[in-house]
Amino acid sequence: MRFERAAVTVNEAFDRFAGQHLPAGAPAALVHQLRALASLHSLPRRQMSRFDVTRDHLVFVASGPTKLVALDAAGSEQIVAFQFGGDCLILPREGLHAYRLVAIRAASLLVFDAEALRPLEQRAPVLNEMIARCTLAALQRTRANLVAMGRRSATERVASFLLSMREIEQVAQADGRTLTLEMTRKEIADCLGLTVETVSRQFSKLRDLGLIATPSRTQVRLSDPVRLAAQAGAFAPAA
Amino acid sequence: MRFERAAVTVNEAFDRFAGQHLPAGAPAALVHQLRALASLHSLPRRQMSRFDVTRDHLVFVASGPTKLVALDAAGSEQIVAFQFGGDCLILPREGLHAYRLVAIRAASLLVFDAEALRPLEQRAPVLNEMIARCTLAALQRTRANLVAMGRRSATERVASFLLSMREIEQVAQADGRTLTLEMTRKEIADCLGLTVETVSRQFSKLRDLGLIATPSRTQVRLSDPVRLAAQAGAFAPAA
DNA sequence: CGCGTTGTTGAAAGTGATCAATGTCGGTGG
DNA sequence: CCACCGACATTGATCACTTTCAACAACGCG
C-alpha cells in the first residue's frame, strides 16, 4: 500500500507551495512575508472547510483530494471542481452562492486571506502572476465541467467520473487499474447530479458489460478502460 | 427606440476598453503599446468568432451582447457564459473543447493575442491585475452557471433565462418589462441545454400561468416577475 | 448476533427528447 | 393586394431515461 506523507507543519506545506507555485527567482523577502501570512488547516475526511465566509481566501491544497462544492438552500452539495495535492484555488466569500471546500480524504490546506495578500501583490508581480495562473486554470476546468454537466446521460457521467478518478488517484494497485473510491454512493451521486440509485444502477450496468469490476464496496477495477472511455462520450474525462 | 452607437473604429473601441479596465494612472507608454496590439473585429448577429484557434486571446466586448459557447463533436453549442458591452474575457485556444464567441446581436470585439501581451505584462503589473480581475470575474460567473446547470428543471431554466435576459437587455420598453429576444427558440434551447419543443412548451406553460405574455415571436412581456422568479427556483438569476 | 448504515434491485411515475403534424409570420413575386 | 413559400413556432403522441418509492441484501460495528 502506498503511503503518502501528509504535510503536518505550516513550513512543510509552505515549502511545497513555494516549490510548486513560486518561481525559483522569487525574492526571499516576498517568500518570507508570504510565509508569515499562511495558516495551515487540517481537514479531516468528509469535513467541510470553516473559514471566515465574509472574506475571499487563496487556498493551496498541500495534500489530499478535495472538492469545491456549492451549497444550495436545502444544504445539499453541488460539486464545482476537484482539487488535488498541489492545486491552488480561490475560495470566494459567500455571495449568491455559498462555497465550501470538502476533503474527500484527509487533507491539509494552506490558507491565505486574499485581502492580506493585496499589498504584497502590488510590490511583487510574481504573486499576481501566480494567482492569475491558478485562476485561469480553475476557469478552464470549470468551463470544461460546465460543458460536461450540460447534456450528459447517467452512463456518460459515471464512466467519465471513474476515468477522471483514475487519473487522480494513482493510489492504485500495481496494475494501475484498481482504484479505491473514498466516497459513498451518495457523495458520487451529489458530484454527478444524479441519485444514489441511478449511480448504483450504472455501476451494475458497467459491471454487466464487463467494463469494471467491483471487488468491494469501495474498490473499482477498470477492466476495460478503452471501452469505458467510449461510454464516457464525446467530452471524455473532465480533466 | 433606443439607439446605441456601435464602436466602429479601433480607437473608439480601445478608448472604451481603457476607460473601463485600465486604471487612470496607467502609464501612457503601456496604453500606447496596448493600442498597437489591439485589433477590432465586427461580429454580425449570430456569427461565430473566427480567431486563430491555436492561440489564446484576450477579448474585450466593446459593444453588443455575446455568448461564449463550447462546441461539441456534433457541432451543437453549449452555452458557457454571456458577455455584454464592457466585459472582458479569455477565449482559450482549442483544447479538449472548442470555444467560440457568438454575437447575439451585432457586436464589436477588441482582440489581443494573449502571447503578445506577455512581455507587456512583465513590465506593467497593472495589466496583469486587470487580466486577473477579468478572469476571476469569469470564474465566479461560470461557477454560478455550473451550479445553475446542475439539477434544474426545464421550467426553472426558462424562467431564470428570461429573468437574466431582463437584466441584460434593458433595451426594454418604457414599462421595463417587455424584452425583445433577438434569439430564435433554437438558440435559446442550445443555451439552456433543452430542445426547441421543450422551450416552446415552457413558454406556453408560463403564458398559461399568466407569468409572461408573448405579443410577438420575439417579444416577451414579464407580466409577473415575482412569481416568475419563484418558478426560477432556489438559485434564481444566474447573475 | 442484532442493528444501523450503505448498497442494490424492482416497479411505477415523471420529465424531457424524439417524431410527426399543423400553425403562424414575414417576405417575394405575380 | 394577395397567394405562396420557407423558416420558425407550437402542439400532440410516443418513447427513453431518470427519479421516486419501496423492499431487500450486504457489510461493519457494538
Coordinates of C-alpha atoms (C1' of nucleotides) in Angstrom, one line a residue:
Chain A
M1 CA 0.0 0.0 0.0
R2 CA 1.3 3.4 -0.9
F3 CA 1.8 5.7 2.0
E4 CA 1.8 9.4 1.3
R5 CA 3.2 11.6 4.0
A6 CA 0.7 14.3 4.8
A7 CA 2.1 17.8 5.3
V8 CA 1.8 18.4 9.0
T9 CA 3.6 21.6 9.7
V10 CA 3.0 25.0 8.2
N11 CA 6.5 25.1 7.0
E12 CA 6.3 21.8 5.2
A13 CA 3.1 22.9 3.5
F14 CA 4.5 26.3 2.6
D15 CA 7.7 24.8 1.1
R16 CA 5.5 22.6 -1.0
F17 CA 3.5 25.6 -2.1
A18 CA 6.6 27.7 -2.9
G19 CA 8.2 24.9 -4.8
Q20 CA 5.0 24.4 -6.8
H21 CA 3.8 27.8 -7.5
L22 CA 6.5 30.4 -6.9
P23 CA 9.3 30.8 -9.5
A24 CA 12.8 29.9 -8.4
G25 CA 13.8 33.5 -8.7
A26 CA 11.2 34.9 -6.3
P27 CA 12.7 37.4 -3.9
A28 CA 13.4 36.0 -0.5
A29 CA 11.7 38.9 1.2
L30 CA 8.4 38.1 -0.6
V31 CA 8.7 34.4 0.4
H32 CA 9.3 35.4 3.9
Q33 CA 6.3 37.7 4.1
L34 CA 4.1 35.2 2.4
R35 CA 5.1 32.5 4.9
A36 CA 4.0 34.8 7.7
L37 CA 0.6 35.2 6.2
A38 CA 0.0 31.5 5.7
S39 CA -2.0 29.4 8.1
L40 CA -2.4 25.6 8.0
H41 CA -5.7 23.8 8.3
S42 CA -6.1 20.1 8.5
L43 CA -9.4 19.0 7.1
P44 CA -10.5 15.5 8.2
R45 CA -12.1 13.3 5.6
R46 CA -15.5 14.5 4.5
Q47 CA -15.3 17.6 6.6
M48 CA -16.2 21.0 5.2
S49 CA -13.9 24.0 5.4
R50 CA -14.9 26.5 8.0
F51 CA -13.2 29.7 7.1
D52 CA -14.5 33.2 7.5
V53 CA -17.3 33.3 4.9
T54 CA -17.1 37.1 4.7
R55 CA -13.7 37.0 3.1
D56 CA -12.1 35.6 0.0
H57 CA -9.3 33.2 0.5
L58 CA -6.5 31.8 -1.5
V59 CA -6.1 28.1 -0.7
F60 CA -3.3 25.8 -1.5
V61 CA -4.2 22.2 -1.2
A62 CA -1.0 20.8 0.3
S63 CA -2.2 17.3 0.4
G64 CA -5.3 15.2 -0.1
P65 CA -8.0 15.3 -2.7
T66 CA -10.7 17.8 -2.1
K67 CA -13.8 19.1 -3.8
L68 CA -15.2 22.6 -4.1
V69 CA -18.9 22.5 -3.6
A70 CA -21.7 25.0 -3.7
L71 CA -24.4 24.7 -1.1
D72 CA -27.9 25.2 -2.1
A73 CA -30.8 26.3 0.1
A74 CA -31.6 22.8 1.1
G75 CA -28.0 22.3 2.1
S76 CA -27.2 19.7 -0.5
E77 CA -23.9 19.9 -2.3
Q78 CA -23.3 20.5 -5.9
I79 CA -19.8 19.8 -7.0
V80 CA -18.0 22.6 -8.7
A81 CA -14.5 21.2 -9.0
F82 CA -12.0 18.8 -7.7
Q83 CA -8.6 19.8 -6.4
F84 CA -5.7 17.6 -5.5
G85 CA -2.4 18.0 -3.7
G86 CA -0.6 20.9 -5.3
D87 CA -3.6 22.7 -6.6
C88 CA -4.4 26.3 -5.7
L89 CA -7.8 27.9 -5.8
I90 CA -9.7 30.9 -4.8
L91 CA -12.4 30.2 -2.3
P92 CA -14.8 33.1 -2.7
R93 CA -16.7 34.7 0.2
E94 CA -20.3 33.9 0.5
G95 CA -22.3 35.7 -2.2
L96 CA -25.2 34.5 -4.2
H97 CA -23.9 31.0 -3.5
A98 CA -22.0 29.6 -0.6
Y99 CA -18.9 27.6 -1.5
R100 CA -17.1 25.2 0.7
L101 CA -14.1 23.0 0.3
V102 CA -14.7 19.4 1.3
A103 CA -12.0 16.8 2.0
I104 CA -12.5 13.6 0.1
R105 CA -9.8 12.1 2.2
A106 CA -7.9 13.9 5.0
A107 CA -6.3 17.0 3.5
S108 CA -4.0 19.8 4.6
L109 CA -4.8 23.3 3.4
L110 CA -2.6 26.3 3.4
V111 CA -4.8 29.3 3.6
F112 CA -4.2 33.0 2.9
D113 CA -6.6 35.8 3.4
A114 CA -6.9 37.3 -0.1
E115 CA -7.2 40.8 1.3
A116 CA -3.9 40.5 3.2
L117 CA -2.1 39.5 0.1
R118 CA -3.1 42.6 -1.8
P119 CA -0.3 44.9 -0.5
L120 CA 2.2 42.1 -1.3
E121 CA 0.8 41.8 -4.8
Q122 CA 1.5 45.4 -5.6
R123 CA 5.1 45.1 -4.8
A124 CA 5.6 41.6 -6.3
P125 CA 4.1 41.0 -9.7
V126 CA 5.2 37.3 -9.4
L127 CA 2.5 36.8 -6.9
N128 CA -0.1 38.3 -9.1
E129 CA 1.0 36.1 -12.0
M130 CA 0.7 33.1 -9.8
I131 CA -2.8 33.9 -8.7
A132 CA -3.7 34.7 -12.3
R133 CA -2.4 31.4 -13.5
C134 CA -4.3 29.5 -10.8
T135 CA -7.5 31.4 -11.5
L136 CA -7.2 30.8 -15.2
A137 CA -6.6 27.1 -14.7
A138 CA -9.6 26.9 -12.4
L139 CA -11.7 28.7 -15.0
Q140 CA -10.7 26.3 -17.7
R141 CA -11.6 23.3 -15.5
T142 CA -14.9 24.9 -14.5
R143 CA -15.8 25.6 -18.1
A144 CA -15.0 22.0 -19.0
N145 CA -17.1 20.8 -16.2
L146 CA -20.0 23.1 -17.2
V147 CA -20.0 21.6 -20.6
A148 CA -19.8 18.2 -19.1
M149 CA -22.9 18.8 -16.9
G150 CA -24.9 20.2 -19.8
R151 CA -26.4 17.3 -21.6
R152 CA -24.9 14.1 -20.4
S153 CA -26.5 10.8 -19.6
A154 CA -26.0 9.0 -16.4
T155 CA -23.8 6.4 -18.0
E156 CA -21.6 9.1 -19.5
R157 CA -21.3 10.8 -16.2
V158 CA -20.4 7.7 -14.2
A159 CA -17.9 6.5 -16.8
S160 CA -16.1 9.8 -17.1
F161 CA -16.2 10.1 -13.3
L162 CA -14.4 6.8 -13.0
L163 CA -11.9 7.7 -15.6
S164 CA -11.1 11.1 -14.0
M165 CA -10.8 9.4 -10.6
R166 CA -8.2 7.1 -12.1
E167 CA -6.1 10.0 -13.2
I168 CA -6.3 11.5 -9.8
E169 CA -6.0 8.5 -7.5
Q170 CA -2.9 6.9 -8.9
V171 CA -3.2 5.5 -5.4
A172 CA -3.9 2.4 -7.5
Q173 CA -2.7 -1.1 -7.1
A174 CA 0.3 -2.3 -9.0
D175 CA -1.9 -3.0 -12.0
G176 CA -2.8 0.7 -12.2
R177 CA -6.4 -0.2 -12.8
T178 CA -7.9 -0.7 -9.4
L179 CA -8.9 2.4 -7.6
T180 CA -10.3 2.9 -4.1
L181 CA -13.1 5.4 -4.0
E182 CA -13.1 7.0 -0.7
M183 CA -16.6 8.2 -1.3
T184 CA -20.0 6.8 -0.7
R185 CA -22.5 6.4 -3.5
K186 CA -24.3 9.4 -2.1
E187 CA -21.2 11.5 -2.5
I188 CA -20.7 10.3 -6.0
A189 CA -24.3 11.0 -6.8
D190 CA -24.1 14.5 -5.5
C191 CA -20.9 15.1 -7.6
L192 CA -22.6 14.0 -10.7
G193 CA -26.1 15.4 -10.1
L194 CA -27.7 12.0 -10.0
T195 CA -29.4 9.9 -7.4
V196 CA -27.8 7.1 -5.4
E197 CA -30.0 4.6 -7.1
T198 CA -29.1 5.7 -10.6
V199 CA -25.4 5.6 -9.7
S200 CA -25.8 2.2 -8.3
R201 CA -27.6 1.0 -11.4
Q202 CA -24.9 2.5 -13.6
F203 CA -22.2 0.6 -11.7
S204 CA -24.2 -2.6 -12.2
K205 CA -24.6 -1.9 -15.9
L206 CA -20.9 -1.2 -16.4
R207 CA -20.2 -4.3 -14.4
D208 CA -22.5 -6.4 -16.5
L209 CA -20.9 -5.0 -19.6
G210 CA -17.6 -6.2 -18.2
L211 CA -16.0 -2.8 -18.2
I212 CA -15.5 -2.6 -14.5
A213 CA -15.3 -5.0 -11.6
T214 CA -16.3 -4.1 -8.0
P215 CA -14.5 -6.4 -5.7
S216 CA -15.6 -4.5 -2.6
R217 CA -17.9 -1.6 -1.8
T218 CA -15.1 1.0 -2.3
Q219 CA -12.9 -0.7 -4.8
V220 CA -13.4 -0.4 -8.6
R221 CA -11.3 -2.2 -11.1
L222 CA -11.3 -0.6 -14.6
S223 CA -11.2 -3.9 -16.5
D224 CA -11.5 -2.2 -19.9
P225 CA -10.6 1.5 -19.8
V226 CA -10.8 1.8 -23.5
R227 CA -14.4 0.7 -23.8
L228 CA -15.2 2.6 -20.6
A229 CA -13.9 5.8 -22.3
A230 CA -16.2 5.1 -25.2
Q231 CA -19.1 5.0 -22.7
A232 CA -17.9 8.4 -21.4
G233 CA -19.0 10.0 -24.6
A234 CA -17.6 12.9 -26.7
F235 CA -16.4 15.1 -23.9
A236 CA -14.5 12.4 -22.2
P237 CA -12.6 12.9 -19.0
A238 CA -13.5 16.2 -17.4
A239 CA -9.7 16.5 -16.7
Chain B
M1 CA -36.5 53.2 -29.8
R2 CA -33.1 53.3 -28.1
F3 CA -30.2 53.6 -30.4
E4 CA -26.8 52.6 -29.2
R5 CA -23.9 53.7 -31.2
A6 CA -21.7 50.8 -32.0
A7 CA -18.0 51.2 -31.7
V8 CA -16.8 51.3 -35.3
T9 CA -13.1 52.2 -35.1
V10 CA -10.3 50.5 -33.3
N11 CA -9.6 53.7 -31.4
E12 CA -13.1 54.1 -30.2
A13 CA -13.2 50.6 -29.0
F14 CA -9.8 50.9 -27.4
D15 CA -10.7 54.0 -25.6
R16 CA -13.8 52.3 -24.2
F17 CA -11.6 49.4 -23.1
A18 CA -9.0 51.6 -21.5
G19 CA -11.7 53.6 -19.7
Q20 CA -13.4 50.5 -18.4
H21 CA -10.5 48.3 -17.5
L22 CA -7.3 50.3 -17.1
P23 CA -6.7 52.4 -14.1
A24 CA -6.5 56.2 -14.6
G25 CA -2.8 56.1 -13.6
A26 CA -1.7 53.6 -16.2
P27 CA 1.5 54.7 -17.9
A28 CA 0.9 56.3 -21.3
A29 CA 3.6 54.1 -22.8
L30 CA 1.7 51.0 -21.8
V31 CA -1.5 52.3 -23.2
H32 CA 0.2 53.1 -26.4
Q33 CA 1.7 49.7 -26.8
L34 CA -1.5 48.0 -26.0
R35 CA -3.3 50.0 -28.6
A36 CA -0.9 48.8 -31.1
L37 CA -1.7 45.2 -30.3
A38 CA -5.4 45.5 -30.4
S39 CA -7.4 44.6 -33.4
L40 CA -11.1 45.2 -34.0
H41 CA -13.5 42.6 -35.2
S42 CA -17.1 43.2 -36.0
L43 CA -19.2 40.2 -35.4
P44 CA -22.5 40.3 -37.2
R45 CA -25.6 38.9 -35.4
R46 CA -25.4 35.2 -34.8
Q47 CA -22.0 34.9 -36.3
M48 CA -19.3 32.9 -34.6
S49 CA -15.8 34.3 -33.9
R50 CA -13.1 33.0 -36.2
F51 CA -9.9 33.7 -34.5
D52 CA -6.8 31.6 -34.7
V53 CA -7.8 28.6 -32.7
T54 CA -4.2 27.7 -31.8
R55 CA -3.8 30.7 -29.7
D56 CA -5.3 32.2 -26.5
H57 CA -6.9 35.6 -26.9
L58 CA -8.0 38.3 -24.6
V59 CA -11.2 39.7 -25.9
F60 CA -12.9 42.9 -24.9
V61 CA -16.6 43.1 -25.9
A62 CA -16.8 46.7 -27.0
S63 CA -20.5 46.5 -27.8
G64 CA -23.2 44.0 -28.3
P65 CA -24.3 41.0 -26.2
T66 CA -22.4 37.9 -26.9
K67 CA -22.2 34.4 -25.6
L68 CA -19.3 32.1 -25.1
V69 CA -20.1 28.6 -26.3
A70 CA -18.5 25.3 -26.4
L71 CA -18.8 23.2 -29.5
D72 CA -19.3 19.5 -29.2
A73 CA -18.4 16.9 -31.7
A74 CA -21.9 17.2 -33.3
G75 CA -21.3 20.9 -33.7
S76 CA -24.1 21.9 -31.4
E77 CA -23.5 24.7 -29.0
Q78 CA -23.5 24.6 -25.3
I79 CA -23.5 27.9 -23.6
V80 CA -20.8 28.7 -21.1
A81 CA -21.4 32.4 -20.4
F82 CA -22.9 35.6 -21.6
Q83 CA -20.9 38.7 -22.1
F84 CA -22.0 42.2 -22.6
G85 CA -20.6 45.5 -23.7
G86 CA -17.7 46.3 -21.5
D87 CA -16.9 42.7 -20.4
C88 CA -13.5 41.2 -20.9
L89 CA -12.8 37.5 -21.3
I90 CA -10.2 35.0 -22.1
L91 CA -11.0 33.0 -25.2
P92 CA -8.9 29.8 -24.8
R93 CA -7.3 28.1 -27.7
E94 CA -8.8 24.8 -28.9
G95 CA -8.0 22.1 -26.4
L96 CA -10.3 19.4 -25.1
H97 CA -13.2 21.6 -26.1
A98 CA -13.5 24.2 -28.8
Y99 CA -14.8 27.6 -27.6
R100 CA -16.3 30.3 -29.7
L101 CA -17.8 33.7 -29.1
V102 CA -21.1 34.2 -30.8
A103 CA -22.8 37.5 -31.3
I104 CA -26.4 37.6 -30.0
R105 CA -26.8 40.9 -31.7
A106 CA -24.1 42.6 -33.9
A107 CA -21.1 43.1 -31.7
S108 CA -17.7 44.7 -31.9
L109 CA -14.8 42.9 -30.3
L110 CA -11.4 44.2 -29.4
V111 CA -9.0 41.3 -29.6
F112 CA -5.5 40.8 -28.2
D113 CA -3.3 37.8 -28.8
A114 CA -2.5 36.6 -25.2
E115 CA 1.0 35.6 -26.1
A116 CA 1.8 39.1 -27.5
L117 CA 0.7 40.6 -24.2
R118 CA 3.1 38.6 -22.1
P119 CA 6.1 40.8 -22.5
L120 CA 4.0 43.8 -21.6
E121 CA 2.6 42.1 -18.5
Q122 CA 6.1 41.7 -17.2
R123 CA 6.8 45.3 -17.3
A124 CA 3.4 46.5 -16.3
P125 CA 1.7 44.8 -13.3
V126 CA -1.5 46.8 -13.9
L127 CA -2.1 44.8 -17.0
N128 CA -1.7 41.6 -15.0
E129 CA -4.1 42.8 -12.4
M130 CA -6.6 43.7 -15.0
I131 CA -6.5 40.2 -16.6
A132 CA -6.6 38.6 -13.2
R133 CA -9.7 40.6 -12.3
C134 CA -11.4 39.6 -15.5
T135 CA -10.5 36.0 -15.1
L136 CA -11.7 35.9 -11.6
A137 CA -15.0 37.5 -12.5
A138 CA -15.4 35.0 -15.3
L139 CA -14.7 32.2 -12.9
Q140 CA -17.3 33.4 -10.5
R141 CA -19.9 33.6 -13.2
T142 CA -19.0 30.3 -14.6
R143 CA -19.2 28.6 -11.2
A144 CA -22.6 30.2 -10.7
N145 CA -23.7 28.9 -14.0
L146 CA -22.4 25.4 -13.3
V147 CA -24.4 25.3 -10.1
A148 CA -27.4 26.5 -12.1
M149 CA -27.0 23.8 -14.7
G150 CA -26.7 21.1 -12.2
R151 CA -30.1 19.8 -11.5
R152 CA -32.6 22.2 -12.8
S153 CA -35.9 21.5 -14.5
A154 CA -36.9 22.9 -17.8
T155 CA -39.2 25.4 -16.2
E156 CA -36.5 26.7 -13.9
R157 CA -34.1 27.1 -16.7
V158 CA -36.5 29.0 -18.9
A159 CA -37.7 31.2 -16.1
S160 CA -34.3 32.2 -15.0
F161 CA -33.2 32.7 -18.5
L162 CA -35.9 35.2 -19.0
L163 CA -35.0 37.0 -15.8
S164 CA -31.4 37.2 -16.6
M165 CA -32.3 38.4 -20.1
R166 CA -34.2 41.2 -18.5
E167 CA -31.2 42.4 -16.5
I168 CA -29.2 42.4 -19.6
E169 CA -31.5 43.8 -22.2
Q170 CA -32.7 46.9 -20.5
V171 CA -33.4 47.6 -24.1
A172 CA -36.8 47.3 -22.8
Q173 CA -39.9 49.3 -23.4
A174 CA -40.8 52.1 -21.1
D175 CA -42.5 49.7 -18.7
G176 CA -39.2 47.9 -18.2
R177 CA -40.9 44.5 -18.5
T178 CA -41.1 43.8 -22.2
L179 CA -38.0 42.5 -23.7
T180 CA -37.1 41.7 -27.2
L181 CA -35.2 38.4 -27.5
E182 CA -33.0 38.6 -30.5
M183 CA -32.7 34.8 -30.5
T184 CA -34.7 32.0 -32.1
R185 CA -36.1 29.3 -29.9
K186 CA -33.3 27.1 -31.2
E187 CA -30.7 29.4 -29.8
I188 CA -32.5 29.6 -26.5
A189 CA -32.7 25.8 -26.4
D190 CA -29.0 25.5 -27.0
C191 CA -28.2 28.0 -24.3
L192 CA -30.3 26.0 -21.8
G193 CA -29.4 22.5 -22.9
L194 CA -33.0 21.8 -23.9
T195 CA -34.8 21.2 -27.2
V196 CA -36.8 23.7 -29.1
E197 CA -40.0 21.9 -28.4
T198 CA -39.4 21.9 -24.7
V199 CA -38.6 25.6 -24.7
S200 CA -41.7 26.3 -26.6
R201 CA -43.8 24.2 -24.2
Q202 CA -42.3 26.1 -21.3
F203 CA -43.2 29.4 -22.9
S204 CA -46.7 28.2 -23.3
K205 CA -46.9 27.0 -19.8
L206 CA -45.6 30.3 -18.3
R207 CA -48.1 32.1 -20.6
D208 CA -51.0 29.9 -19.4
L209 CA -49.9 30.7 -15.8
G210 CA -50.1 34.3 -16.6
L211 CA -46.5 35.0 -15.8
I212 CA -45.5 36.2 -19.2
A213 CA -47.1 37.4 -22.4
T214 CA -45.8 36.8 -25.9
P215 CA -47.2 39.6 -28.1
S216 CA -44.9 38.6 -30.9
R217 CA -42.5 35.9 -31.8
T218 CA -39.6 37.8 -30.4
Q219 CA -41.2 39.9 -27.7
V220 CA -41.8 38.7 -24.2
R221 CA -43.5 40.7 -21.5
L222 CA -42.8 39.6 -18.0
S223 CA -46.2 40.2 -16.5
D224 CA -45.4 38.9 -13.1
P225 CA -41.6 38.9 -12.5
V226 CA -42.1 38.0 -8.8
R227 CA -43.9 34.8 -9.5
L228 CA -41.6 34.1 -12.4
A229 CA -38.7 34.3 -10.0
A230 CA -40.4 31.8 -7.9
Q231 CA -40.5 29.4 -10.9
A232 CA -36.8 30.0 -11.4
G233 CA -36.1 28.1 -8.2
A234 CA -33.6 28.3 -5.5
F235 CA -30.6 29.5 -7.4
A236 CA -32.5 32.2 -9.2
P237 CA -30.9 34.6 -11.7
A238 CA -27.6 33.2 -12.8
A239 CA -26.3 36.7 -12.3
Chain C
dC1 C1' -25.9 -11.8 16.9
dG2 C1' -28.6 -7.8 16.0
dC3 C1' -28.9 -3.3 14.3
dG4 C1' -27.9 0.7 11.6
dT5 C1' -25.8 2.3 7.6
dT6 C1' -24.9 1.7 2.9
dG7 C1' -25.7 -0.5 -1.5
dT8 C1' -28.7 -3.0 -4.8
dT9 C1' -32.7 -4.1 -7.3
dG10 C1' -37.7 -3.7 -8.8
dA11 C1' -42.0 -1.3 -10.2
dA12 C1' -44.3 3.0 -11.1
dA13 C1' -44.3 7.8 -12.0
dG14 C1' -42.4 12.0 -14.1
dT15 C1' -39.8 14.6 -17.3
dG16 C1' -37.8 15.8 -21.4
dA17 C1' -36.4 14.1 -26.1
dT18 C1' -38.0 12.5 -30.4
dC19 C1' -41.0 12.1 -34.2
dA20 C1' -44.7 14.0 -36.7
dA21 C1' -48.2 17.2 -38.0
dT22 C1' -50.0 21.7 -38.0
dG23 C1' -49.9 26.7 -37.4
dT24 C1' -48.0 31.4 -37.9
dC25 C1' -45.2 35.0 -39.5
dG26 C1' -42.6 37.6 -43.0
dG27 C1' -41.2 38.2 -47.4
dT28 C1' -41.5 37.7 -52.6
dG29 C1' -43.4 37.7 -56.9
dG30 C1' -47.5 37.6 -59.6
Chain D
dC1 C1' -53.2 43.2 -52.8
dC2 C1' -53.0 38.6 -52.4
dA3 C1' -51.2 33.8 -53.0
dC4 C1' -47.4 31.3 -52.0
dC5 C1' -43.3 29.8 -49.9
dG6 C1' -40.0 28.8 -46.4
dA7 C1' -38.4 29.4 -41.9
dC8 C1' -39.8 29.4 -37.3
dA9 C1' -43.0 28.1 -33.6
dT10 C1' -46.5 25.4 -31.5
dT11 C1' -48.9 21.2 -30.2
dG12 C1' -49.7 16.3 -29.8
dA13 C1' -48.2 11.3 -29.3
dT14 C1' -44.9 8.4 -28.1
dC15 C1' -40.5 6.8 -26.3
dA16 C1' -36.3 6.7 -23.4
dC17 C1' -34.3 7.7 -19.3
dT18 C1' -34.1 9.2 -14.6
dT19 C1' -36.3 9.8 -10.3
dT20 C1' -39.1 8.2 -6.7
dC21 C1' -40.9 4.9 -3.6
dA22 C1' -40.3 0.6 -1.6
dA23 C1' -38.2 -3.7 -0.4
dC24 C1' -34.3 -6.2 0.5
dA25 C1' -29.3 -7.5 0.8
dA26 C1' -24.6 -6.8 2.4
dC27 C1' -21.4 -5.0 5.3
dG28 C1' -19.4 -3.0 9.7
dC29 C1' -19.7 -2.4 14.4
dG30 C1' -21.2 -2.6 19.1

